[in-house]
CSV table of C-alpha atoms and ligand atoms in Angstrom, one decimal:
chain,number,residue,atom,x,y,z
A,1,MET,CA,133.0,93.0,104.3
A,2,LYS,CA,130.8,92.5,101.2
A,3,ILE,CA,127.1,92.8,101.6
A,4,THR,CA,124.6,91.6,99.1
A,5,LEU,CA,121.9,94.0,98.2
A,6,PRO,CA,120.8,92.9,94.8
A,7,THR,CA,119.2,96.0,93.3
A,8,SER,CA,117.5,96.6,90.0
A,9,PRO,CA,118.6,99.8,88.2
A,10,ILE,CA,116.7,103.0,88.6
A,11,ALA,CA,115.4,104.4,85.3
A,12,ASN,CA,117.1,107.7,84.3
A,13,HIS,CA,114.3,108.7,81.8
A,14,LEU,CA,116.9,110.7,79.9
A,15,GLU,CA,117.7,110.3,76.2
A,16,ASN,CA,121.3,109.3,76.9
A,17,PRO,CA,121.6,106.3,79.2
A,18,ARG,CA,125.1,107.3,80.2
A,19,TRP,CA,123.8,110.4,82.0
A,20,PRO,CA,123.5,110.3,85.8
A,21,VAL,CA,120.0,110.0,87.2
A,22,LEU,CA,118.9,113.6,87.7
A,23,ILE,CA,116.5,114.5,90.6
A,24,ALA,CA,115.6,118.1,90.8
A,25,GLY,CA,112.9,120.3,92.4
A,26,PRO,CA,112.3,122.6,95.3
A,27,CYS,CA,113.3,121.8,98.9
A,28,SER,CA,109.7,122.2,99.9
A,29,ALA,CA,106.3,122.2,98.1
A,30,GLU,CA,104.9,125.6,99.0
A,31,SER,CA,102.0,126.1,96.5
A,32,GLU,CA,100.6,124.5,93.4
A,33,GLU,CA,101.8,127.4,91.3
A,34,GLN,CA,105.4,127.2,92.7
A,35,LEU,CA,105.5,123.5,91.9
A,36,LEU,CA,104.1,123.8,88.4
A,37,ASP,CA,106.3,126.8,87.5
A,38,THR,CA,109.4,125.0,88.7
A,39,ALA,CA,108.5,121.7,87.1
A,40,ARG,CA,107.6,123.2,83.7
A,41,GLN,CA,110.9,124.9,83.5
A,42,LEU,CA,112.8,121.8,84.6
A,43,LYS,CA,111.0,119.7,82.1
A,44,ALA,CA,111.9,122.2,79.3
A,45,SER,CA,115.6,121.7,80.2
A,46,GLN,CA,115.2,118.0,79.2
A,47,ARG,CA,117.7,117.2,82.0
A,48,ILE,CA,115.5,115.8,84.7
A,49,SER,CA,114.7,112.2,85.6
A,50,TYR,CA,112.5,112.8,88.7
A,51,PHE,CA,110.8,115.9,90.2
A,52,ARG,CA,111.4,116.2,93.9
A,53,ALA,CA,109.6,118.3,96.6
A,54,GLY,CA,109.5,118.0,100.4
A,55,VAL,CA,106.0,117.7,101.7
A,56,TRP,CA,106.8,117.0,105.4
A,57,LYS,CA,109.9,119.0,106.4
A,58,PRO,CA,112.1,117.8,109.2
A,59,ARG,CA,113.2,121.1,110.8
A,60,THR,CA,116.0,121.5,113.3
A,61,ARG,CA,114.0,124.1,115.4
A,62,PRO,CA,110.2,124.1,116.0
A,63,GLY,CA,108.4,127.0,114.5
A,64,SER,CA,110.1,126.9,111.1
A,65,PHE,CA,108.0,126.0,108.0
A,66,GLU,CA,107.2,122.3,108.4
A,67,GLY,CA,105.7,121.5,105.0
A,68,MET,CA,102.3,121.7,103.5
A,69,GLY,CA,101.5,118.0,104.1
A,70,GLU,CA,98.9,116.0,102.3
A,71,VAL,CA,97.5,118.8,100.1
A,72,ALA,CA,100.9,119.0,98.4
A,73,LEU,CA,100.6,115.4,97.3
A,74,ARG,CA,97.6,116.5,95.2
A,75,TRP,CA,99.7,119.3,93.7
A,76,LEU,CA,102.4,116.7,92.8
A,77,GLN,CA,99.7,114.6,91.1
A,78,THR,CA,98.9,117.7,89.0
A,79,VAL,CA,102.6,118.2,88.2
A,80,LYS,CA,102.9,114.6,87.1
A,81,ALA,CA,99.7,114.7,85.0
A,82,GLU,CA,100.8,117.9,83.3
A,83,THR,CA,104.5,117.4,82.7
A,84,GLY,CA,104.8,113.6,82.7
A,85,LEU,CA,107.6,113.9,85.3
A,86,PRO,CA,107.7,111.1,87.9
A,87,THR,CA,107.8,112.5,91.4
A,88,ALA,CA,109.8,112.0,94.6
A,89,VAL,CA,109.1,112.9,98.2
A,90,GLU,CA,110.7,112.4,101.6
A,91,VAL,CA,108.9,110.1,104.0
A,92,ALA,CA,109.6,109.9,107.7
A,93,THR,CA,106.7,107.7,109.0
A,94,ALA,CA,104.6,104.8,107.8
A,95,GLU,CA,101.7,107.3,107.4
A,96,HIS,CA,103.8,109.5,105.1
A,97,ALA,CA,104.8,106.5,103.0
A,98,GLU,CA,101.2,105.2,102.7
A,99,LEU,CA,99.9,108.7,101.7
A,100,ALA,CA,102.6,109.2,99.2
A,101,LEU,CA,101.9,105.8,97.6
A,102,LYS,CA,98.2,106.5,97.6
A,103,HIS,CA,98.8,109.7,95.6
A,104,GLY,CA,101.0,108.0,93.0
A,105,VAL,CA,104.4,109.2,94.1
A,106,ASP,CA,107.1,107.2,92.2
A,107,VAL,CA,110.1,107.6,94.4
A,108,LEU,CA,110.3,107.8,98.2
A,109,TRP,CA,113.4,108.9,100.1
A,110,VAL,CA,114.4,108.5,103.7
A,111,GLY,CA,115.9,111.7,105.1
A,112,ALA,CA,119.2,112.0,107.0
A,113,ARG,CA,117.5,112.4,110.3
A,114,SER,CA,115.3,109.3,109.8
A,115,SER,CA,118.0,107.1,108.5
A,116,ALA,CA,119.9,107.7,111.7
A,117,ASN,CA,117.0,106.1,113.6
A,118,PRO,CA,116.5,102.3,113.1
A,119,PHE,CA,113.0,102.5,114.6
A,120,SER,CA,111.9,105.0,112.0
A,121,VAL,CA,113.5,103.1,109.1
A,122,GLN,CA,111.9,99.8,110.2
A,123,GLU,CA,108.5,101.5,110.4
A,124,ILE,CA,108.9,102.8,106.9
A,125,ALA,CA,110.2,99.5,105.6
A,126,ASP,CA,107.3,97.6,107.1
A,127,SER,CA,104.8,100.0,105.5
A,128,LEU,CA,106.4,99.4,102.0
A,129,ARG,CA,106.2,95.6,102.0
A,130,GLY,CA,104.6,94.3,98.8
A,131,THR,CA,105.1,97.5,96.9
A,132,ASP,CA,107.5,98.1,94.0
A,133,VAL,CA,108.4,101.7,94.7
A,134,VAL,CA,111.9,103.2,94.3
A,135,VAL,CA,113.4,104.0,97.7
A,136,LEU,CA,116.4,106.3,98.2
A,137,VAL,CA,118.2,106.3,101.6
A,138,LYS,CA,120.1,109.4,102.6
A,139,ASN,CA,123.2,109.0,104.7
A,140,PRO,CA,122.5,109.4,108.4
A,141,VAL,CA,123.5,112.9,109.8
A,142,ASN,CA,126.5,111.3,111.6
A,143,PRO,CA,129.2,109.7,109.6
A,144,ASP,CA,128.5,106.0,110.4
A,145,LEU,CA,128.7,103.7,107.4
A,146,GLN,CA,127.1,100.8,109.3
A,147,LEU,CA,124.1,102.8,110.2
A,148,TRP,CA,123.7,103.8,106.6
A,149,VAL,CA,124.1,100.2,105.4
A,150,GLY,CA,121.7,99.1,108.1
A,151,ALA,CA,119.0,101.4,106.9
A,152,LEU,CA,119.4,100.2,103.3
A,153,GLU,CA,119.2,96.6,104.5
A,154,ARG,CA,116.0,97.2,106.5
A,155,ILE,CA,114.3,98.6,103.3
A,156,HIS,CA,115.8,95.8,101.2
A,157,ARG,CA,114.5,93.1,103.6
A,158,ALA,CA,111.0,94.5,103.1
A,159,GLY,CA,111.3,93.4,99.5
A,160,ILE,CA,112.3,96.7,97.9
A,161,THR,CA,114.9,96.2,95.1
A,162,LYS,CA,114.8,99.5,93.4
A,163,LEU,CA,117.1,101.0,96.0
A,164,ALA,CA,119.8,103.7,96.0
A,165,ALA,CA,121.8,105.6,98.5
A,166,ILE,CA,122.2,109.4,98.7
A,167,HIS,CA,125.3,111.0,99.9
A,168,ARG,CA,124.2,114.4,101.4
A,169,GLY,CA,127.2,115.0,103.7
A,170,PHE,CA,127.5,114.9,107.5
A,171,SER,CA,127.0,117.4,110.1
A,172,ALA,CA,130.2,118.5,111.9
A,173,TYR,CA,130.9,120.3,115.0
A,174,GLU,CA,133.6,122.5,113.4
A,175,GLN,CA,132.7,125.3,111.0
A,176,SER,CA,133.5,124.4,107.4
A,177,VAL,CA,132.9,125.7,103.9
A,178,TYR,CA,130.3,123.0,103.6
A,179,ARG,CA,126.9,123.0,105.3
A,180,ASN,CA,127.3,119.2,105.6
A,181,GLU,CA,130.8,117.9,105.2
A,182,PRO,CA,131.1,115.4,102.4
A,183,VAL,CA,132.9,112.1,103.3
A,184,TRP,CA,133.7,110.9,99.8
A,185,ASN,CA,135.7,108.0,101.0
A,186,MET,CA,132.6,106.7,102.8
A,187,ALA,CA,130.5,106.8,99.6
A,188,ILE,CA,133.3,105.0,97.8
A,189,GLU,CA,133.5,102.4,100.5
A,190,LEU,CA,129.7,101.9,100.3
A,191,LYS,CA,130.1,101.3,96.5
A,192,THR,CA,133.0,98.9,97.2
A,193,ILE,CA,131.1,96.7,99.6
A,194,CYS,CA,127.9,96.9,97.6
A,195,PRO,CA,128.8,97.4,93.9
A,196,THR,CA,125.3,97.1,92.5
A,197,LEU,CA,123.9,99.9,94.6
A,198,PRO,CA,123.5,103.2,92.8
A,199,ILE,CA,124.8,106.2,94.8
A,200,ILE,CA,123.3,109.6,94.2
A,201,CYS,CA,125.0,112.8,95.5
A,202,ASP,CA,123.0,115.7,96.9
A,203,PRO,CA,125.3,118.7,96.3
A,204,SER,CA,122.7,121.1,97.6
A,205,HIS,CA,122.6,119.8,101.2
A,206,ILE,CA,126.4,119.3,101.1
A,207,SER,CA,127.0,122.9,99.9
A,208,GLY,CA,124.4,124.9,101.8
A,209,ARG,CA,124.9,127.7,99.3
A,210,ARG,CA,124.3,128.1,95.6
A,211,SER,CA,127.8,129.0,94.5
A,212,LEU,CA,129.3,125.7,95.7
A,213,VAL,CA,126.7,123.4,94.1
A,214,PRO,CA,128.3,123.1,90.6
A,215,LEU,CA,131.8,122.2,92.1
A,216,VAL,CA,130.3,119.5,94.3
A,217,ALA,CA,128.2,118.1,91.5
A,218,GLN,CA,131.2,117.8,89.2
A,219,LYS,CA,133.2,116.2,91.9
A,220,ALA,CA,130.5,113.6,92.5
A,221,LEU,CA,130.5,112.7,88.8
A,222,ASP,CA,134.3,112.5,88.8
A,223,LEU,CA,134.0,110.0,91.6
A,224,ASN,CA,131.6,107.9,89.5
A,225,MET,CA,128.5,108.6,91.5
A,226,ASP,CA,125.4,107.5,89.6
A,227,GLY,CA,123.1,110.5,90.0
A,228,LEU,CA,122.5,113.9,91.5
A,229,MET,CA,119.7,115.4,93.6
A,230,ILE,CA,119.7,119.2,93.3
A,231,GLU,CA,117.3,121.7,94.8
A,232,VAL,CA,115.7,124.0,92.3
A,233,HIS,CA,113.0,126.7,93.0
A,234,CYS,CA,111.3,129.0,90.6
A,235,ASP,CA,112.2,131.9,92.9
A,236,PRO,CA,114.7,130.9,95.6
A,237,SER,CA,114.6,134.4,97.2
A,238,VAL,CA,111.2,133.7,98.6
A,239,ALA,CA,111.7,130.0,99.4
A,240,LYS,CA,110.3,128.9,102.8
A,241,SER,CA,113.3,126.5,103.4
A,242,ASP,CA,116.9,126.2,102.3
A,243,ALA,CA,116.6,129.5,100.3
A,244,GLU,CA,120.5,129.9,100.2
A,245,GLN,CA,121.1,126.7,98.4
A,246,GLN,CA,118.3,126.4,95.8
A,247,LEU,CA,119.1,127.2,92.2
A,248,LEU,CA,116.9,129.0,89.6
A,249,PRO,CA,115.8,126.5,86.9
A,250,ALA,CA,118.0,128.4,84.3
A,251,ASP,CA,121.1,128.0,86.6
A,252,TYR,CA,120.3,124.3,87.0
A,253,ALA,CA,120.1,123.8,83.3
A,254,GLN,CA,123.4,125.6,82.9
A,255,LEU,CA,125.1,123.5,85.6
A,256,ILE,CA,123.9,120.3,84.0
A,257,PHE,CA,125.0,121.3,80.5
A,258,ALA,CA,128.4,122.2,81.8
A,259,LEU,CA,129.0,118.9,83.6
A,260,GLN,CA,131.8,116.8,82.3
A,261,LEU,CA,130.9,113.1,82.0
A,262,ARG,CA,133.9,111.0,82.7
A,263,GLU,CA,134.8,108.5,80.1
A,264,VAL,CA,134.2,105.0,81.4
A,265,THR,CA,137.1,102.9,80.2
A,266,SER,CA,135.4,99.6,81.3
A,267,SER,CA,132.0,98.7,82.5
A,268,LYS,CA,133.7,96.6,85.2
A,269,PRO,CA,134.9,98.8,88.0
A,270,GLU,CA,137.7,96.4,89.0
A,271,LEU,CA,139.2,96.8,85.5
A,272,ARG,CA,139.2,100.6,85.6
A,273,ASN,CA,142.5,102.2,84.9
A,274,GLU,CA,144.7,101.9,87.9
A,275,LEU,CA,146.4,105.3,87.4
A,276,ASP,CA,143.0,106.9,87.3
A,277,SER,CA,142.1,105.5,90.6
A,278,TYR,CA,145.4,106.7,92.2
A,279,ARG,CA,144.7,110.1,90.7
A,280,GLN,CA,141.2,110.2,92.2
A,281,GLN,CA,142.8,109.4,95.6
A,282,ILE,CA,145.4,112.2,95.1
A,283,ASP,CA,142.6,114.6,94.3
A,284,LEU,CA,140.7,113.7,97.5
A,285,LEU,CA,143.8,114.1,99.6
A,286,ASP,CA,144.6,117.5,98.0
A,287,ASP,CA,141.0,118.6,98.8
A,288,THR,CA,141.6,117.6,102.4
A,289,ILE,CA,144.8,119.7,102.5
A,290,PHE,CA,142.9,122.8,101.3
A,291,GLU,CA,140.0,122.1,103.6
A,292,THR,CA,142.5,121.9,106.5
A,293,LEU,CA,144.3,125.0,105.4
A,294,SER,CA,141.0,126.9,105.3
A,295,LYS,CA,140.2,125.8,108.8
A,296,ARG,CA,143.7,126.8,109.9
A,297,MET,CA,143.4,130.3,108.5
A,298,ALA,CA,140.0,130.8,110.1
A,299,MET,CA,141.6,129.9,113.4
A,300,SER,CA,144.5,132.4,112.8
A,301,GLN,CA,141.9,135.1,112.2
A,302,LYS,CA,140.2,134.3,115.4
A,303,ILE,CA,143.5,134.5,117.2
A,304,GLY,CA,144.2,137.8,115.4
A,305,GLN,CA,140.9,139.2,116.7
A,306,TYR,CA,141.9,138.1,120.2
A,307,LYS,CA,145.3,139.7,119.9
A,308,LYS,CA,143.7,142.9,118.7
A,309,ASP,CA,141.1,142.9,121.6
A,310,ASN,CA,143.8,142.4,124.1
A,311,ASN,CA,146.4,144.7,122.6
A,312,LEU,CA,148.9,142.0,121.9
A,313,MET,CA,151.6,141.9,119.2
A,314,VAL,CA,150.8,140.0,116.0
A,315,LEU,CA,154.2,138.3,115.7
A,316,GLN,CA,155.0,136.2,118.8
A,317,LEU,CA,158.5,135.1,118.0
A,318,ASN,CA,158.9,132.4,120.6
A,319,ARG,CA,155.7,130.8,119.6
A,320,TRP,CA,156.8,130.7,115.9
A,321,GLU,CA,160.2,129.2,116.8
A,322,ASP,CA,158.4,126.5,118.7
A,323,ILE,CA,156.0,125.7,115.9
A,324,LEU,CA,158.9,125.5,113.4
A,325,GLU,CA,161.0,123.3,115.5
A,326,GLN,CA,158.2,120.9,116.7
A,327,ARG,CA,156.3,120.6,113.5
A,328,SER,CA,159.3,119.9,111.3
A,329,ARG,CA,160.3,117.2,113.7
A,330,LEU,CA,156.8,115.7,113.6
A,331,ALA,CA,156.9,115.9,109.8
A,332,ALA,CA,160.2,114.1,109.6
A,333,ALA,CA,158.8,111.4,111.9
A,334,MET,CA,156.0,111.0,109.3
A,335,GLY,CA,158.4,110.4,106.5
A,336,LEU,CA,158.4,113.9,105.0
A,337,SER,CA,161.7,115.8,104.5
A,338,SER,CA,162.1,118.4,107.3
A,339,GLU,CA,163.3,120.9,104.6
A,340,PHE,CA,159.9,120.6,102.8
A,341,ALA,CA,158.0,120.9,106.1
A,342,LYS,CA,159.8,124.1,107.0
A,343,ARG,CA,159.2,125.7,103.6
A,344,LEU,CA,155.5,124.8,103.9
A,345,LEU,CA,155.3,126.1,107.5
A,346,VAL,CA,156.9,129.4,106.4
A,347,LEU,CA,154.3,129.9,103.7
A,348,VAL,CA,151.4,129.1,106.1
A,349,HIS,CA,152.9,131.3,108.8
A,350,GLU,CA,153.3,134.2,106.3
A,351,GLU,CA,149.7,134.0,105.2
A,352,SER,CA,148.6,133.8,108.8
A,353,ILE,CA,150.5,136.9,109.8
A,354,ASN,CA,149.1,138.8,106.8
A,355,LEU,CA,145.6,137.9,107.8
A,356,GLN,CA,146.2,139.0,111.4
A,357,THR,CA,147.8,142.2,110.3
A,358,GLU,CA,144.7,143.0,108.2
A,359,ILE,CA,142.6,142.4,111.3
A,360,MET,CA,144.8,144.7,113.4
A,361,ASN,CA,144.5,147.5,110.8
A,362,SER,CA,140.7,147.0,110.3
B,401,LIG,C1,115.8,117.6,101.8
B,401,LIG,O1,116.2,116.9,100.9
B,401,LIG,O2,115.2,118.7,101.7
B,401,LIG,C2,116.2,117.3,103.2
B,401,LIG,C3,115.5,117.7,104.3
B,401,LIG,O3,117.3,116.6,103.2
B,401,LIG,P1,118.2,115.9,104.4
B,401,LIG,O4,117.4,114.8,104.9
B,401,LIG,O5,119.4,115.5,103.6
B,401,LIG,O6,118.5,117.0,105.4
B,402,LIG,MN1,116.3,121.1,101.7
């Protein structure tokens, strides 16, 4: 299904038009000093299109820091006046949107919790009618492409054409290396059904921890995403929200300078090298294999702990013979050679036994 969301491009304000749009700034606005300090350093990096800060924070549990509210919009005005950086904030209600516009905010984004709720999105959309503001719509917390598209359509029907989507990952029941599991295929599918819509990746909320942010950012660019939103704080150790995932401005600058910009062979996506597209798919599948292996090993460790607690043997021969026999038959039914499946299972089993032995000896 193709949908038509004619969108005008979002200015990247960078000296090289080929660079992705770069949105950076703290998770939350905490004080005027914190905003100015962070913004000045980001400005000096010359790699920032928009300065972001959360003013109203949607928190999972009550009692956490819920944002400074309207006063922070005045701090953002000061940041803009001093650094010249256009600003971006999250809005969750019509009142937020009206206040943000009144204070000269340039970009509004709809957060993941709001975009999952059509009532909230409609309320925001209605409040934006007649304005020319840039609006970014984060994916809903649950992996539902139609819900994401629906939120974009509601904003678009209110007359907003400077529109982009943000892939910030999806919450999952199972534990994973990510805070919010990326579903790259869904972002690619969104691009396919709506080729004019820019898609920005938020590696900070996908990763949940600093060390993973550069890898996710590079991956987003390799998959031809149009921009990045990255959380940066002048002192993440004292951040009032998302302290684990915010980068120091110097680390942000280093990350951006190290990014590899993929050569675009053609401006028309349909003419892009076919081999390239197959390789991208292979890379995605390989990532899935490793993500699954990582979950598999975490489960082995859990079982190892159980065996230790209950004084059971690590190697359970019958169980292993069953696995080998059943899984290699399943693999053969899936078109894989059973020889290859057995070799792979032996490797996985060896690693599993090693991990469990370590637990026994710990
Ligand atoms: C944020 O950007 O700080 C935020 C709350 O994001 P999300 O809506 O993706 O959780
Ligand atoms: Mn955050």
